[in-house]
PDB file of C-alpha atoms in Angstrom:
ATOM      1  CA  MET U   8      73.144 -13.901  70.810  1.00 59.00           C
ATOM      2  CA  GLU U   9      74.932 -11.166  68.967  1.00 64.00           C
ATOM      3  CA  GLU U  10      74.446 -12.994  65.682  1.00 67.00           C
ATOM      4  CA  THR U  11      70.692 -13.188  66.261  1.00 72.00           C
ATOM      5  CA  THR U  12      70.509  -9.514  67.085  1.00 72.00           C
ATOM      6  CA  LYS U  13      72.457  -8.629  63.933  1.00 67.00           C
ATOM      7  CA  SER U  14      70.100 -10.748  61.814  1.00 72.00           C
ATOM      8  CA  ILE U  15      67.034  -9.059  63.254  1.00 72.00           C
ATOM      9  CA  LEU U  16      68.540  -5.621  62.724  1.00 70.00           C
ATOM     10  CA  SER U  17      69.415  -6.530  59.129  1.00 73.00           C
ATOM     11  CA  ILE U  18      65.838  -7.633  58.432  1.00 74.00           C
ATOM     12  CA  ILE U  19      64.487  -4.446  59.968  1.00 75.00           C
ATOM     13  CA  ALA U  20      66.879  -2.389  57.839  1.00 70.00           C
ATOM     14  CA  VAL U  21      65.755  -4.173  54.661  1.00 64.00           C
ATOM     15  CA  ILE U  22      62.105  -3.580  55.543  1.00 76.00           C
ATOM     16  CA  MET U  23      62.763   0.115  56.223  1.00 75.00           C
ATOM     17  CA  VAL U  24      64.603   0.534  52.944  1.00 64.00           C
ATOM     18  CA  GLY U  25      61.695  -1.195  51.122  1.00 68.00           C
ATOM     19  CA  LEU U  26      59.155   1.089  52.754  1.00 68.00           C
ATOM     20  CA  ILE U  27      61.201   4.147  51.815  1.00 74.00           C
ATOM     21  CA  LEU U  28      61.444   2.975  48.197  1.00 66.00           C
ATOM     22  CA  MET U  29      57.689   2.215  48.022  1.00 70.00           C
ATOM     23  CA  THR U  30      56.856   5.627  49.399  1.00 70.00           C
ATOM     24  CA  ALA U  31      59.153   7.316  46.914  1.00 62.00           C
ATOM     25  CA  THR U  32      57.620   5.363  44.047  1.00 65.00           C
ATOM     26  CA  GLY U  33      54.089   6.270  45.190  1.00 63.00           C
ATOM     27  CA  LEU U  34      54.970   9.951  45.324  1.00 57.00           C
ATOM     28  CA  ILE U  35      56.443   9.814  41.845  1.00 61.00           C
ATOM     29  CA  VAL U  36      53.289   8.148  40.470  1.00 52.00           C
ATOM     30  CA  TYR U  37      51.035  10.505  42.397  1.00 53.00           C
ATOM     31  CA  TYR U  38      52.643  13.685  41.119  1.00 53.00           C
ATOM     32  CA  GLY U  39      53.287  12.266  37.678  1.00 55.00           C
ATOM     33  CA  PHE U  40      49.749  11.039  36.881  1.00 51.00           C
ATOM     34  CA  CYS U  41      47.444  12.849  39.293  1.00 50.00           C
ATOM     35  CA  PRO U  42      48.326  16.545  39.375  1.00 47.00           C
ATOM     36  CA  VAL U  43      46.114  18.352  41.862  1.00 46.00           C
ATOM     37  CA  SER U  44      45.619  21.351  39.576  1.00 45.00           C
ATOM     38  CA  GLN U  45      44.209  19.222  36.734  1.00 45.00           C
ATOM     39  CA  THR U  46      40.441  19.170  36.190  1.00 44.00           C
ATOM     40  CA  THR U  47      38.556  16.239  34.788  1.00 45.00           C
ATOM     41  CA  ASP U  48      36.616  16.694  31.508  1.00 45.00           C
ATOM     42  CA  SER U  49      33.996  14.000  31.676  1.00 44.00           C
ATOM     43  CA  SER U  50      33.009  14.555  28.083  1.00 42.00           C
ATOM     44  CA  ALA U  51      36.515  13.812  26.875  1.00 41.00           C
ATOM     45  CA  ALA U  52      37.140  10.929  29.268  1.00 44.00           C
ATOM     46  CA  THR U  53      37.203   7.526  27.710  1.00 42.00           C
ATOM     47  CA  SER U  54      36.128   4.257  29.194  1.00 44.00           C
ATOM     48  CA  ALA U  55      38.292   3.078  32.102  1.00 44.00           C
ATOM     49  CA  SER U  56      38.343  -0.376  30.580  1.00 44.00           C
ATOM     50  CA  LYS U  57      40.461   1.027  27.737  1.00 42.00           C
ATOM     51  CA  CYS U  58      42.895   2.861  30.021  1.00 46.00           C
ATOM     52  CA  ASN U  59      46.212   1.556  31.313  1.00 47.00           C
ATOM     53  CA  CYS U  60      46.977   4.412  33.712  1.00 52.00           C
ATOM     54  CA  PRO U  61      47.312   3.426  37.369  1.00 52.00           C
ATOM     55  CA  GLN U  62      44.466   4.605  39.586  1.00 52.00           C
ATOM     56  CA  LEU U  63      45.687   5.210  43.115  1.00 51.00           C
ATOM     57  CA  PRO U  64      43.113   5.053  45.945  1.00 52.00           C
ATOM     58  CA  THR U  65      44.495   8.276  47.367  1.00 53.00           C
ATOM     59  CA  CYS U  66      44.335  10.137  44.033  1.00 51.00           C
ATOM     60  CA  PRO U  67      41.968  13.141  44.428  1.00 51.00           C
ATOM     61  CA  LEU U  68      41.169  13.181  40.702  1.00 54.00           C
ATOM     62  CA  ARG U  69      40.188  10.410  38.302  1.00 55.00           C
ATOM     63  CA  VAL U  70      42.291  10.792  35.183  1.00 54.00           C
ATOM     64  CA  TYR U  71      41.856   8.671  32.048  1.00 55.00           C
ATOM     65  CA  CYS U  72      44.432   8.002  29.413  1.00 59.00           C
ATOM     66  CA  PRO U  73      43.641   9.054  25.832  1.00 60.00           C
ATOM     67  CA  VAL U  74      42.878   6.104  23.566  1.00 61.00           C
ATOM     68  CA  GLU U  75      45.285   6.033  20.683  1.00 62.00           C
ATOM     69  CA  PRO U  76      43.892   4.874  17.318  1.00 64.00           C
ATOM     70  CA  ALA U  77      45.031   1.486  16.115  1.00 63.00           C
ATOM     71  CA  GLU U  78      47.704   1.525  13.493  1.00 65.00           C
ATOM     72  CA  PRO U  79      46.668   0.273  10.057  1.00 63.00           C
ATOM     73  CA  CYS U  80      47.989  -3.126   9.100  1.00 64.00           C
ATOM     74  CA  PRO U  81      50.979  -2.915   6.789  1.00 63.00           C
ATOM     75  CA  PRO U  82      50.312  -4.166   3.252  1.00 63.00           C
ATOM     76  CA  HIS U  83      51.219  -7.778   2.735  1.00 63.00           C
ATOM     77  CA  PRO U  84      53.201  -8.548  -0.428  1.00 62.00           C
ATOM     78  CA  LEU U  85      51.002 -11.577  -1.177  1.00 65.00           C
ATOM     79  CA  MET U  86      47.705  -9.702  -0.807  1.00 62.00           C
ATOM     80  CA  PRO U  87      46.250  -8.121  -3.957  1.00 62.00           C
ATOM     81  CA  ALA U  88      45.953  -4.388  -4.095  1.00 64.00           C
ATOM     82  CA  PRO U  89      42.494  -2.866  -3.515  1.00 63.00           C
ATOM     83  CA  ALA U  90      40.400  -2.733  -6.670  1.00 64.00           C
ATOM     84  CA  ASP U  91      40.195   0.581  -8.436  1.00 67.00           C
ATOM     85  CA  PRO U  92      36.556   1.159  -9.391  1.00 62.00           C
ATOM     86  CA  SER U  93      37.593   3.370 -12.282  1.00 65.00           C
ATOM     87  CA  VAL U  94      39.612   0.580 -13.937  1.00 66.00           C
ATOM     88  CA  CYS U  95      37.746  -1.965 -16.078  1.00 65.00           C
ATOM     89  CA  ILE U  96      38.757  -5.586 -15.508  1.00 59.00           C
ATOM     90  CA  PRO U  97      38.147  -8.070 -18.366  1.00 61.00           C
ATOM     91  CA  PRO U  98      35.893  -9.838 -19.224  1.00 59.00           C
ATOM     92  CA  CYS U  99      33.514  -7.392 -17.593  1.00 61.00           C
ATOM     93  CA  CYS U 100      34.680  -4.500 -19.739  1.00 62.00           C
ATOM     94  CA  THR U 101      31.995  -2.872 -21.810  1.00 60.00           C
ATOM     95  CA  GLU U 102      32.269   0.176 -23.910  1.00 60.00           C
ATOM     96  CA  GLN U 103      30.834   3.163 -22.155  1.00 60.00           C
ATOM     97  CA  ARG U 104      28.246   4.592 -24.482  1.00 65.00           C
ATOM     98  CA  THR U 105      26.415   7.787 -23.942  1.00 66.00           C
ATOM     99  CA  ILE U 106      22.697   7.178 -23.832  1.00 64.00           C
ATOM    100  CA  SER U 107      20.828   9.895 -25.618  1.00 66.00           C
ATOM    101  CA  HIS U 108      17.340  10.610 -24.342  1.00 63.00           C
ATOM    102  CA  SER U 109      15.244  11.979 -27.105  1.00 63.00           C
ATOM    103  CA  THR U 110      12.761  14.611 -26.092  1.00 65.00           C
ATOM    104  CA  ASP U 111      10.576  13.847 -29.110  1.00 69.00           C
ATOM    105  CA  ARG U 112       7.811  11.438 -28.150  1.00 70.00           C
ATOM    106  CA  PRO U 113       5.237  10.070 -30.561  1.00 72.00           C
ATOM    107  CA  VAL U 114       1.899  11.773 -30.206  1.00 79.00           C
ATOM    108  CA  LEU U 115      -0.844   9.139 -30.203  1.00 83.00           C
ATOM    109  CA  GLU U 116      -4.033  10.054 -31.948  1.00 88.00           C
ATOM    110  CA  LYS U 117      -7.057  10.570 -29.742  1.00 91.00           C
ATOM    111  CA  TRP U 118     -10.488   9.953 -31.220  1.00 92.00           C
ATOM    112  CA  THR U 119     -13.774  11.335 -30.004  1.00 91.00           C
ATOM    113  CA  GLU U 120     -16.517   9.018 -28.801  1.00 90.00           C
ATOM    114  CA  GLU U 121     -18.586   9.828 -31.891  1.00 91.00           C
ATOM    115  CA  GLN U 122     -15.704   8.839 -34.163  1.00 92.00           C
ATOM    116  CA  LEU U 123     -15.142   5.557 -32.342  1.00 92.00           C
ATOM    117  CA  MET U 124     -18.827   4.661 -32.638  1.00 91.00           C
ATOM    118  CA  ASN U 125     -18.997   5.368 -36.382  1.00 91.00           C
ATOM    119  CA  GLN U 126     -17.298   2.059 -37.287  1.00 90.00           C
ATOM    120  CA  THR U 127     -17.366  -1.447 -35.925  1.00 90.00           C
ATOM    121  CA  VAL U 128     -14.565  -2.560 -33.646  1.00 91.00           C
ATOM    122  CA  LEU U 129     -13.455  -5.004 -36.349  1.00 91.00           C
ATOM    123  CA  GLU U 130     -13.146  -2.221 -38.934  1.00 92.00           C
ATOM    124  CA  TRP U 131     -11.045  -0.163 -36.549  1.00 93.00           C
ATOM    125  CA  VAL U 132      -8.721  -3.085 -35.779  1.00 93.00           C
ATOM    126  CA  MET U 133      -8.293  -4.159 -39.409  1.00 93.00           C
ATOM    127  CA  ALA U 134      -7.280  -0.599 -40.338  1.00 94.00           C
ATOM    128  CA  TYR U 135      -3.937  -1.154 -38.573  1.00 95.00           C
ATOM    129  CA  PRO U 136      -1.410  -3.970 -39.091  1.00 94.00           C
ATOM    130  CA  PRO U 137      -0.611  -6.462 -36.329  1.00 94.00           C
ATOM    131  CA  ASN U 138       1.863  -5.367 -33.651  1.00 93.00           C
ATOM    132  CA  SER U 139       1.525  -1.720 -34.597  1.00 93.00           C
ATOM    133  CA  MET U 140       1.225   1.168 -32.203  1.00 92.00           C
ATOM    134  CA  GLY U 141      -1.872   2.332 -34.074  1.00 93.00           C
ATOM    135  CA  ARG U 142      -3.739  -0.926 -33.380  1.00 94.00           C
ATOM    136  CA  LEU U 143      -2.823  -0.861 -29.705  1.00 93.00           C
ATOM    137  CA  ASN U 144      -3.873   2.771 -29.444  1.00 94.00           C
ATOM    138  CA  VAL U 145      -7.294   2.269 -30.986  1.00 94.00           C
ATOM    139  CA  LEU U 146      -7.951  -0.998 -29.129  1.00 94.00           C
ATOM    140  CA  THR U 147      -7.348   0.537 -25.717  1.00 93.00           C
ATOM    141  CA  GLN U 148      -9.561   3.507 -26.527  1.00 94.00           C
ATOM    142  CA  LEU U 149     -12.340   1.228 -27.781  1.00 94.00           C
ATOM    143  CA  MET U 150     -12.168  -0.936 -24.651  1.00 91.00           C
ATOM    144  CA  GLU U 151     -12.250   2.128 -22.410  1.00 92.00           C
ATOM    145  CA  LEU U 152     -15.334   3.397 -24.208  1.00 92.00           C
ATOM    146  CA  GLY U 153     -17.354   0.242 -24.721  1.00 89.00           C
ATOM    147  CA  VAL U 154     -16.508  -2.266 -21.973  1.00 89.00           C
ATOM    148  CA  GLU U 155     -14.683  -0.803 -18.999  1.00 89.00           C
ATOM    149  CA  PRO U 156     -17.551   1.477 -17.843  1.00 90.00           C
ATOM    150  CA  TYR U 157     -19.822  -1.566 -17.434  1.00 90.00           C
ATOM    151  CA  VAL U 158     -17.117  -3.541 -15.636  1.00 88.00           C
ATOM    152  CA  ARG U 159     -16.614  -0.711 -13.144  1.00 88.00           C
ATOM    153  CA  ALA U 160     -20.361  -0.252 -12.666  1.00 88.00           C
ATOM    154  CA  MET U 161     -20.858  -3.966 -11.937  1.00 88.00           C
ATOM    155  CA  SER U 162     -17.999  -4.227  -9.441  1.00 86.00           C
ATOM    156  CA  ARG U 163     -19.918  -4.109  -6.188  1.00 83.00           C
ATOM    157  CA  ARG U 164     -19.492  -5.271  -2.596  1.00 77.00           C
ATOM    158  CA  ASN U 165     -21.956  -7.763  -1.241  1.00 73.00           C
ATOM    159  CA  CYS U 166     -24.150  -6.355   1.537  1.00 64.00           C
ATOM    160  CA  GLN U 167     -24.085  -9.634   3.464  1.00 68.00           C
ATOM    161  CA  ALA U 168     -20.317 -10.069   3.097  1.00 67.00           C
ATOM    162  CA  PRO U 169     -18.796  -6.554   2.986  1.00 64.00           C
ATOM    163  CA  TYR U 170     -15.268  -7.861   2.420  1.00 69.00           C
ATOM    164  CA  ARG U 171     -16.258  -9.732  -0.733  1.00 74.00           C
ATOM    165  CA  MET U 172     -16.154  -7.979  -4.093  1.00 80.00           C
ATOM    166  CA  CYS U 173     -18.401  -9.135  -6.908  1.00 85.00           C
ATOM    167  CA  THR U 174     -16.748  -8.402 -10.252  1.00 84.00           C
ATOM    168  CA  MET U 175     -17.196  -9.136 -13.939  1.00 85.00           C
ATOM    169  CA  CYS U 176     -14.738 -10.038 -16.698  1.00 83.00           C
ATOM    170  CA  HIS U 177     -12.402 -12.187 -14.592  1.00 75.00           C
ATOM    171  CA  SER U 178     -10.267 -13.314 -17.529  1.00 75.00           C
ATOM    172  CA  ASP U 179      -7.094 -11.465 -18.348  1.00 77.00           C
ATOM    173  CA  ARG U 180      -7.804  -8.489 -20.615  1.00 83.00           C
ATOM    174  CA  TYR U 181      -4.063  -8.075 -21.211  1.00 87.00           C
ATOM    175  CA  GLU U 182      -3.889 -11.561 -22.672  1.00 89.00           C
ATOM    176  CA  PHE U 183      -6.732 -10.535 -24.970  1.00 91.00           C
ATOM    177  CA  LEU U 184      -4.730  -7.480 -26.026  1.00 92.00           C
ATOM    178  CA  ARG U 185      -1.681  -9.625 -26.761  1.00 92.00           C
ATOM    179  CA  CYS U 186      -3.822 -11.970 -28.865  1.00 93.00           C
ATOM    180  CA  ALA U 187      -5.492  -9.117 -30.748  1.00 93.00           C
ATOM    181  CA  MET U 188      -2.156  -7.432 -31.377  1.00 94.00           C
ATOM    182  CA  ARG U 189      -0.319 -10.399 -32.890  1.00 93.00           C
ATOM    183  CA  THR U 190      -3.276 -11.920 -34.805  1.00 93.00           C
ATOM    184  CA  ARG U 191      -4.062 -11.084 -38.411  1.00 93.00           C
ATOM    185  CA  VAL U 192      -7.714 -10.431 -37.687  1.00 92.00           C
ATOM    186  CA  THR U 193     -10.076 -11.429 -40.525  1.00 91.00           C
ATOM    187  CA  ALA U 194     -13.589 -11.391 -39.055  1.00 91.00           C
ATOM    188  CA  ASN U 195     -15.822 -10.935 -36.056  1.00 89.00           C
ATOM    189  CA  LYS U 196     -17.261 -14.162 -34.733  1.00 86.00           C
ATOM    190  CA  HIS U 197     -20.761 -12.671 -34.700  1.00 82.00           C
ATOM    191  CA  GLY U 198     -20.529 -11.058 -38.150  1.00 77.00           C
ATOM    192  CA  TYR U 199     -21.031  -7.480 -39.262  1.00 63.00           C
ATOM    193  CA  LYS U 200     -24.070  -6.636 -37.188  1.00 62.00           C
ATOM    194  CA  SER U 201     -25.189  -3.259 -36.040  1.00 57.00           C
ATOM    195  CA  THR U 202     -24.654  -4.366 -32.436  1.00 62.00           C
ATOM    196  CA  ASN U 203     -20.944  -4.630 -33.174  1.00 71.00           C
ATOM    197  CA  LYS U 204     -20.752  -0.846 -33.211  1.00 79.00           C
ATOM    198  CA  LEU U 205     -20.045   0.355 -29.747  1.00 85.00           C
ATOM    199  CA  LYS U 206     -22.559   2.314 -27.765  1.00 83.00           C
ATOM    200  CA  LYS U 207     -21.738   4.645 -24.951  1.00 85.00           C
ATOM    201  CA  MET U 208     -23.093   3.585 -21.580  1.00 86.00           C
ATOM    202  CA  SER U 209     -26.327   5.444 -20.923  1.00 86.00           C
ATOM    203  CA  TRP U 210     -26.328   8.042 -18.187  1.00 81.00           C
ATOM    204  CA  ASP U 211     -28.936   6.185 -16.110  1.00 86.00           C
ATOM    205  CA  PHE U 212     -27.406   2.701 -16.376  1.00 88.00           C
ATOM    206  CA  LEU U 213     -25.242   3.048 -13.270  1.00 85.00           C
ATOM    207  CA  LYS U 214     -28.137   4.379 -11.175  1.00 86.00           C
ATOM    208  CA  ASN U 215     -30.553   1.690 -12.299  1.00 88.00           C
ATOM    209  CA  TYR U 216     -28.050  -1.148 -11.970  1.00 89.00           C
ATOM    210  CA  ALA U 217     -27.005  -0.023  -8.490  1.00 86.00           C
ATOM    211  CA  ALA U 218     -30.649   0.041  -7.362  1.00 87.00           C
ATOM    212  CA  ASP U 219     -31.425  -3.384  -8.806  1.00 87.00           C
ATOM    213  CA  ALA U 220     -28.256  -4.871  -7.296  1.00 86.00           C
ATOM    214  CA  TYR U 221     -29.127  -3.457  -3.874  1.00 85.00           C
ATOM    215  CA  TRP U 222     -32.623  -4.953  -3.820  1.00 84.00           C
ATOM    216  CA  HIS U 223     -31.260  -8.208  -5.227  1.00 85.00           C
ATOM    217  CA  SER U 224     -28.830  -8.395  -2.290  1.00 82.00           C
ATOM    218  CA  GLN U 225     -31.823  -7.947   0.055  1.00 81.00           C
ATOM    219  CA  LYS U 226     -33.340 -11.163  -1.365  1.00 79.00           C
ATOM    220  CA  TYR U 227     -35.856  -9.446  -3.631  1.00 79.00           C
ATOM    221  CA  ASP U 228     -36.102 -11.631  -6.730  1.00 75.00           C
ATOM    222  CA  ASN U 229     -36.686 -10.597 -10.344  1.00 76.00           C
ATOM    223  CA  LEU U 230     -35.176  -7.143  -9.862  1.00 81.00           C
ATOM    224  CA  LEU U 231     -31.650  -7.926 -11.099  1.00 86.00           C
ATOM    225  CA  THR U 232     -32.043  -9.998 -14.275  1.00 87.00           C
ATOM    226  CA  ARG U 233     -30.034 -10.969 -17.320  1.00 87.00           C
ATOM    227  CA  ASP U 234     -31.410  -7.923 -19.105  1.00 88.00           C
ATOM    228  CA  ASP U 235     -29.249  -5.764 -16.835  1.00 89.00           C
ATOM    229  CA  TYR U 236     -26.171  -7.453 -18.347  1.00 90.00           C
ATOM    230  CA  GLN U 237     -27.268  -7.148 -21.991  1.00 88.00           C
ATOM    231  CA  PRO U 238     -25.327  -3.890 -22.710  1.00 88.00           C
ATOM    232  CA  LEU U 239     -22.108  -5.532 -21.540  1.00 88.00           C
ATOM    233  CA  SER U 240     -22.890  -8.657 -23.547  1.00 87.00           C
ATOM    234  CA  ASP U 241     -23.404  -6.596 -26.726  1.00 86.00           C
ATOM    235  CA  ALA U 242     -20.151  -4.713 -26.181  1.00 85.00           C
ATOM    236  CA  TYR U 243     -18.316  -7.969 -25.553  1.00 85.00           C
ATOM    237  CA  ARG U 244     -19.475  -9.454 -28.872  1.00 86.00           C
ATOM    238  CA  ALA U 245     -17.840  -6.541 -30.682  1.00 88.00           C
ATOM    239  CA  PHE U 246     -14.396  -7.637 -29.408  1.00 90.00           C
ATOM    240  CA  TRP U 247     -14.648 -11.321 -30.357  1.00 90.00           C
ATOM    241  CA  PHE U 248     -12.113 -11.676 -33.185  1.00 91.00           C
ATOM    242  CA  ILE U 249     -11.090 -14.604 -35.355  1.00 92.00           C
ATOM    243  CA  GLY U 250      -8.070 -14.751 -37.658  1.00 92.00           C
ATOM    244  CA  ASN U 251      -4.696 -16.431 -37.968  1.00 89.00           C
ATOM    245  CA  ASP U 252      -1.526 -16.192 -35.951  1.00 85.00           C
ATOM    246  CA  GLY U 253       1.573 -17.471 -37.749  1.00 81.00           C
ATOM    247  CA  GLY U 254      -0.493 -19.677 -40.063  1.00 81.00           C
ATOM    248  CA  LEU U 255      -2.618 -21.096 -37.231  1.00 86.00           C
ATOM    249  CA  SER U 256      -6.232 -20.177 -36.637  1.00 89.00           C
ATOM    250  CA  ALA U 257      -6.712 -17.884 -33.655  1.00 91.00           C
ATOM    251  CA  GLU U 258      -9.640 -16.614 -31.626  1.00 91.00           C
ATOM    252  CA  CYS U 259      -9.342 -13.603 -29.340  1.00 91.00           C
ATOM    253  CA  SER U 260     -11.961 -12.953 -26.688  1.00 87.00           C
ATOM    254  CA  TRP U 261     -12.397 -12.229 -23.004  1.00 83.00           C
ATOM    255  CA  CYS U 262     -15.140 -11.446 -20.502  1.00 83.00           C
ATOM    256  CA  ARG U 263     -17.185 -14.500 -21.417  1.00 79.00           C
ATOM    257  CA  ASP U 264     -19.024 -14.252 -18.111  1.00 81.00           C
ATOM    258  CA  ALA U 265     -21.002 -11.437 -19.801  1.00 82.00           C
ATOM    259  CA  PHE U 266     -22.911 -14.265 -21.529  1.00 81.00           C
ATOM    260  CA  GLU U 267     -23.452 -16.132 -18.274  1.00 84.00           C
ATOM    261  CA  PRO U 268     -23.865 -13.602 -15.431  1.00 87.00           C
ATOM    262  CA  SER U 269     -25.426 -16.058 -12.985  1.00 86.00           C
ATOM    263  CA  VAL U 270     -22.192 -16.343 -10.956  1.00 86.00           C
ATOM    264  CA  HIS U 271     -22.082 -12.581 -10.542  1.00 87.00           C
ATOM    265  CA  MET U 272     -25.768 -12.429  -9.636  1.00 87.00           C
ATOM    266  CA  ASN U 273     -25.314 -15.139  -6.994  1.00 85.00           C
ATOM    267  CA  CYS U 274     -22.360 -13.231  -5.534  1.00 86.00           C
ATOM    268  CA  ILE U 275     -24.445 -10.078  -5.143  1.00 84.00           C
ATOM    269  CA  ARG U 276     -27.302 -12.057  -3.596  1.00 82.00           C
ATOM    270  CA  ASP U 277     -25.481 -14.486  -1.300  1.00 79.00           C
ATOM    271  CA  GLY U 278     -21.860 -13.309  -1.130  1.00 68.00           C
ATOM    272  CA  TRP U 279     -20.481 -16.432  -2.775  1.00 60.00           C
ATOM    273  CA  GLY U 280     -19.407 -17.502  -6.218  1.00 51.00           C
ATOM    274  CA  SER U 281     -17.372 -14.510  -7.386  1.00 49.00           C
ATOM    275  CA  ILE U 282     -14.200 -12.701  -6.488  1.00 48.00           C
TER     276      ILE U 282
END
């Protein structure tokens, strides 16, 4: 009986000692990590998921541990050193040359409309050698004077299909320029006729063509006819060159639909057949 009593007393003593130690440990943690006088700065607090501090249920304040930045990995002896962008690595090395930007630009000659209409297009083109800046300069000015105004005037939306544009001169004018630039032009396909001299678009052409195109789109026949396209056809003939390119015969032309405007007329009338 005495032995049993001693065993029970021993167990009780161990439990009491354990409780005393647990209480002491709790007090140490409480006063060490949760000082009552400390205030919580929510703006500086980090996420609790990144914090290892103990959070006691009886703690009056919620304190978060500061997150320490991760230490950089030490360099490995087998890893190459980071590339220095200022060091050139062969075979990509190229000599650094200073690019000089000249402020002197060639001034291209600008002719008046009267001057451009004094000669045929062929005479203007033959006055400059192939692939020269002078030929390109005069060609673009001649096209802007003699052809482009008609192309812009004839680009119209169909009244029955407002999202459809009816245009002329579908072929690539830049391909024509490339052909005219590299070809040693010798003649105009239609000869030296007076119609090969450009004429400025008359002031009333746009008004008259717009009126005829409108009534044509309303199904009124014989108002928009081939005669309305004759000025463009005459201007187009002036740019039809023949010559040789590297020993081979060459022919430079574009806007051939000026000779056959029926597709454009059908587009204005019905909304189909053109771009």
